Amino acid sequence: MEAAEPATAPQLALADTDINWDRLDKTKFHMIGAILFTVQSALLHPTAVVKTRMQVAAGSRGMSVFSHILRSDGIPGIFRGFGTSAVGSVPGRILALTSLEVSKDIILKHTQGTHIPEASRVGLANGVAGMVSNLVSCVYFVPLDVICQRLMVQGLPGTTFCRGPLDVVRKVVEAEGFRGLYRGFGLTALTQSPASALWWGSYAAAQHLIWRSLGYKDDTGNKPSHMEMVTVQATAGMVAGACSSVITTPIDTVKTRLQVMDNYGSGRPSVLKTAKTLLKEDGWWGFYRGFGPRFLNMSLYGTTMIVTYELIKRLSVQSSLKSFT
């Protein structure tokens, strides 16, 4: 009988830090993704509720908003809109993840063999993929955002009371027609898509640079452990999320108010009207309403999302290809 080999920490090839679309079992990828991303969304949803209510209500502060919600509505209050978001996000997530991975794979294949530095090539591919994914998914997610955010701000001045998601749709369509569900679409598409490109591009480039600085390369026998992989990806995701929140909070504040406020006077609500109201209420700082919860949300989201996402990809590698990784 052969002597048992000593147990060692599980190690993975560096290629497993960036698993491409053609290596994935697509059915498993979307099924595992739906479950894990729903759990992640549940953990972060309370910060989204607090952030949204702070952006809509003048003079509100993070902890006071959180305390008020708990006093008036209890635990269900900080999960307002979660059911609609969780169920409604599944098709949109499939759309977003598929467009992200397919477009990234296309860019990587077309830039292979060029003189572009590897970190820049990886960052470019992920950045373009992030922008394409955001543009495609905006068509689905903007109406969902309008519905969920209106449920989150129930009872605040300037908002319309609704009994549930279907009631939100009915009242918005009655008041403004179908286009009312797409309030903020142009602002979201034009601003969040570059922001998404920045997030994914900086994440990919940061991860690539961290691995190289630690001495890991594709052509060496050095393999990172599971713990090292999670730590590096979490760090890159946290940095990308924090940077993105600083840049996108003013736009997000305008977009949120545009989507949920109804006391906008005559005519349709617009970006200009919303921005002027914010300036009048709080000055330039008004554009950073809800920054604390948003910074926390995006930093935690960046970390947990990318760790979850990379885990889903590792769990979804086609069985016939696992022996090569």
XYZ file of C-alpha atoms in Angstrom:
325
model
C 0.000 0.000 0.000
C 1.200 3.511 -0.799
C 1.816 5.914 2.050
C -0.808 8.600 2.346
C 0.364 11.990 1.094
C 0.414 14.787 3.672
C -2.572 17.107 3.490
C -1.847 20.503 1.979
C -3.889 23.669 1.532
C -5.901 23.434 -1.699
C -4.295 25.397 -4.495
C -5.630 26.672 -7.788
C -4.009 27.617 -11.059
C -3.726 31.355 -11.583
C -6.002 30.889 -14.608
C -8.833 30.292 -12.109
C -8.677 33.966 -11.114
C -10.173 34.865 -14.504
C -12.445 32.104 -15.817
C -13.759 32.960 -19.269
C -17.231 32.354 -20.713
C -16.338 29.335 -22.857
C -15.182 27.391 -19.778
C -18.505 27.767 -17.920
C -21.482 25.448 -17.611
C -24.080 28.145 -18.411
C -27.060 26.466 -16.688
C -25.136 25.879 -13.477
C -23.680 29.412 -13.669
C -27.119 31.076 -13.759
C -28.753 28.747 -11.201
C -26.005 29.126 -8.589
C -25.821 32.852 -9.364
C -29.545 33.359 -8.747
C -29.296 31.751 -5.293
C -26.071 33.365 -4.071
C -26.800 36.844 -5.419
C -30.255 36.814 -3.789
C -28.632 36.027 -0.424
C -26.100 38.807 -0.969
C -28.855 41.286 -1.909
C -30.773 40.409 1.268
C -27.753 41.225 3.442
C -27.223 44.642 1.801
C -30.835 45.685 1.201
C -31.235 47.648 4.489
C -28.402 50.021 3.498
C -30.131 50.622 0.150
C -33.403 51.485 1.920
C -31.671 53.957 4.261
C -29.701 55.508 1.386
C -32.826 55.934 -0.767
C -34.874 57.561 2.016
C -31.987 59.920 2.865
C -31.787 61.039 -0.757
C -35.506 61.815 -0.890
C -36.176 63.365 2.552
C -34.543 66.746 3.230
C -32.352 67.034 6.329
C -32.274 63.321 7.078
C -29.278 61.567 8.657
C -28.231 57.932 8.388
C -28.722 56.610 11.918
C -31.830 58.713 12.544
C -33.417 57.355 9.354
C -32.522 53.800 10.336
C -33.902 54.278 13.878
C -37.085 55.892 12.587
C -37.746 52.989 10.200
C -37.250 50.443 12.992
C -39.538 52.368 15.374
C -42.344 52.877 12.871
C -42.202 49.684 10.791
C -39.904 47.265 12.596
C -37.624 44.856 10.725
C -39.970 44.618 7.696
C -39.427 48.361 7.194
C -35.733 47.987 6.375
C -36.612 45.274 3.852
C -39.227 47.287 1.966
C -39.154 46.410 -1.708
C -36.890 43.398 -1.226
C -39.383 40.787 -2.423
C -39.998 42.710 -5.639
C -36.277 43.295 -6.105
C -35.280 39.678 -5.399
C -37.825 38.089 -7.734
C -37.597 40.778 -10.388
C -33.798 40.784 -10.507
C -33.399 37.174 -11.628
C -34.094 37.697 -15.376
C -32.158 40.973 -15.361
C -29.181 39.330 -13.696
C -29.092 36.596 -16.336
C -29.142 39.306 -19.012
C -26.412 41.344 -17.291
C -24.053 38.452 -16.519
C -24.369 36.907 -19.963
C -23.679 40.191 -21.757
C -20.771 40.877 -19.360
C -19.026 37.552 -19.917
C -19.680 37.303 -23.669
C -18.473 40.851 -24.422
C -15.396 40.407 -22.191
C -14.522 37.172 -23.976
C -14.845 38.868 -27.376
C -12.556 41.776 -26.410
C -9.927 39.459 -24.894
C -9.847 37.332 -28.051
C -9.579 40.356 -30.347
C -6.752 41.942 -28.340
C -4.743 38.749 -27.929
C -1.296 39.042 -29.481
C -1.306 42.858 -29.481
C 1.371 45.005 -27.869
C -1.022 46.222 -25.155
C 0.379 45.524 -21.635
C -1.455 42.595 -20.045
C -2.870 44.605 -17.108
C -4.208 47.227 -19.548
C -5.627 44.557 -21.868
C -7.453 42.804 -19.022
C -8.667 46.152 -17.631
C -9.855 47.262 -21.091
C -11.749 44.022 -21.730
C -13.480 44.136 -18.343
C -14.200 47.859 -18.640
C -15.850 47.550 -22.060
C -17.751 44.472 -20.862
C -18.981 46.357 -17.787
C -20.250 49.230 -19.938
C -21.990 46.938 -22.443
C -23.571 44.914 -19.634
C -24.878 48.066 -17.960
C -26.337 49.471 -21.182
C -28.112 46.184 -21.958
C -29.429 45.636 -18.429
C -30.655 49.252 -18.017
C -33.604 48.410 -20.271
C -34.739 45.868 -17.670
C -33.495 47.304 -14.375
C -34.656 50.955 -14.608
C -38.387 50.081 -14.346
C -37.552 47.637 -11.542
C -35.633 50.397 -9.725
C -38.558 52.796 -10.098
C -40.918 50.227 -8.549
C -38.596 49.143 -5.706
C -37.542 52.673 -4.753
C -41.138 53.866 -4.623
C -41.887 51.042 -2.201
C -38.842 52.013 -0.100
C -39.928 55.659 0.366
C -43.581 55.048 1.289
C -44.886 57.802 3.575
C -42.275 60.468 2.809
C -43.442 63.943 1.665
C -43.783 64.256 -2.093
C -44.279 60.523 -2.674
C -47.415 58.577 -3.625
C -48.691 55.782 -1.403
C -48.877 52.383 -3.128
C -50.106 49.035 -1.818
C -47.545 46.918 -3.648
C -45.500 46.579 -6.845
C -48.522 46.133 -9.123
C -50.156 49.206 -7.595
C -46.946 51.165 -8.253
C -47.016 50.147 -11.921
C -50.720 51.010 -12.235
C -50.376 54.480 -10.676
C -47.230 55.391 -12.594
C -48.739 54.294 -15.930
C -52.005 56.121 -15.169
C -50.161 59.340 -14.337
C -47.460 59.346 -17.013
C -47.992 56.427 -19.320
C -45.522 53.595 -19.845
C -42.589 56.019 -20.073
C -43.128 56.892 -16.404
C -41.517 53.553 -15.560
C -38.404 54.758 -17.382
C -37.885 57.930 -15.376
C -34.138 58.466 -15.112
C -33.335 56.001 -17.908
C -31.255 58.448 -19.932
C -29.369 59.631 -16.849
C -28.752 56.041 -15.758
C -27.556 54.849 -19.166
C -25.322 57.843 -19.852
C -23.693 57.975 -16.428
C -23.812 54.517 -14.875
C -22.411 52.795 -17.954
C -19.074 54.687 -17.785
C -19.138 54.143 -14.006
C -19.617 50.410 -14.559
C -16.748 50.448 -17.054
C -14.602 52.177 -14.429
C -15.569 49.632 -11.750
C -14.927 46.508 -13.786
C -11.846 47.920 -15.458
C -10.233 49.033 -12.194
C -11.158 45.753 -10.496
C -9.596 43.622 -13.227
C -6.469 45.772 -13.515
C -6.039 45.954 -9.716
C -6.408 42.192 -9.339
C -3.921 41.571 -12.153
C -1.371 43.946 -10.627
C -1.791 42.511 -7.117
C -1.180 38.960 -8.351
C 1.939 40.033 -10.223
C 3.234 42.015 -7.250
C 2.853 38.853 -5.129
C 4.967 36.923 -7.626
C 2.186 34.928 -9.323
C 2.312 34.551 -13.105
C 0.568 32.302 -15.625
C 3.800 30.634 -16.713
C 5.075 29.712 -13.237
C 4.308 26.710 -11.047
C 3.314 29.040 -8.220
C -0.365 28.573 -7.367
C -2.401 30.694 -4.916
C -4.492 29.044 -2.223
C -8.257 29.542 -1.976
C -7.726 31.999 0.890
C -5.223 34.074 -1.084
C -7.570 34.146 -4.065
C -10.540 35.342 -2.000
C -8.412 37.961 -0.184
C -6.976 39.454 -3.377
C -10.344 39.519 -5.166
C -12.109 41.000 -2.119
C -9.478 43.741 -1.803
C -9.720 44.670 -5.481
C -13.529 44.665 -5.281
C -13.601 46.853 -2.163
C -11.283 49.453 -3.711
C -13.302 49.517 -6.941
C -16.597 49.876 -5.030
C -15.330 52.661 -2.775
C -13.932 54.687 -5.676
C -17.107 54.232 -7.680
C -19.324 55.480 -4.822
C -17.399 58.761 -4.574
C -17.820 59.424 -8.285
C -21.425 58.280 -8.760
C -23.265 59.417 -5.582
C -24.318 62.877 -6.949
C -25.756 61.243 -10.074
C -27.455 58.534 -8.027
C -29.078 61.145 -5.749
C -30.553 63.035 -8.710
C -31.688 59.784 -10.354
C -33.363 58.480 -7.177
C -35.322 61.687 -6.576
C -36.272 61.860 -10.249
C -37.699 58.335 -10.073
C -39.742 58.645 -6.874
C -40.785 62.289 -6.307
C -44.203 63.379 -7.587
C -44.544 66.994 -6.318
C -42.461 68.408 -9.147
C -44.908 71.154 -10.161
C -46.041 71.642 -13.741
C -44.776 69.534 -16.610
C -42.775 66.325 -16.454
C -39.964 65.918 -13.924
C -36.495 66.494 -15.357
C -32.858 66.238 -14.348
C -32.552 70.038 -14.336
C -35.626 70.552 -12.105
C -34.408 67.869 -9.680
C -30.883 69.310 -9.504
C -32.211 72.842 -8.895
C -34.426 71.586 -6.048
C -31.448 69.823 -4.435
C -29.318 72.960 -4.674
C -32.105 75.040 -3.129
C -32.618 72.609 -0.232
C -29.042 71.773 0.775
C -26.588 73.473 -1.574
C -23.904 71.402 -3.275
C -23.770 68.994 -0.322
C -27.304 67.947 -1.222
C -25.899 65.928 -4.090
C -24.084 63.765 -1.523
C -27.164 62.931 0.495
C -26.973 59.303 1.563
C -23.239 59.175 0.812
C -22.414 57.286 4.036
C -24.836 54.391 3.458
C -24.037 54.383 -0.275
C -20.272 54.295 0.409
C -20.826 51.429 2.853
C -23.238 49.698 0.485
C -20.950 49.922 -2.542
C -17.798 48.988 -0.634
C -19.514 45.959 0.905
C -21.282 45.248 -2.375
C -18.021 45.472 -4.303
C -16.368 43.028 -1.910
C -19.208 40.535 -1.476
C -20.399 40.740 -5.087
C -17.046 39.989 -6.643
C -16.177 37.220 -4.154
C -19.615 35.694 -4.768
C -19.305 36.159 -8.522
C -15.850 34.584 -8.740
C -17.032 31.701 -6.516
C -20.004 31.114 -8.827
C -17.658 30.968 -11.815
C -15.307 28.502 -10.100
C -18.272 26.298 -9.139
C -19.611 26.472 -12.706
C -16.500 25.397 -14.632
C -17.427 22.583 -17.010
C -16.560 19.180 -15.529
C -14.458 18.190 -18.553
C -12.285 21.284 -18.089
C -11.659 21.058 -14.337
C -8.761 18.706 -14.748
C -6.917 21.382 -16.722
C -7.256 24.179 -14.124
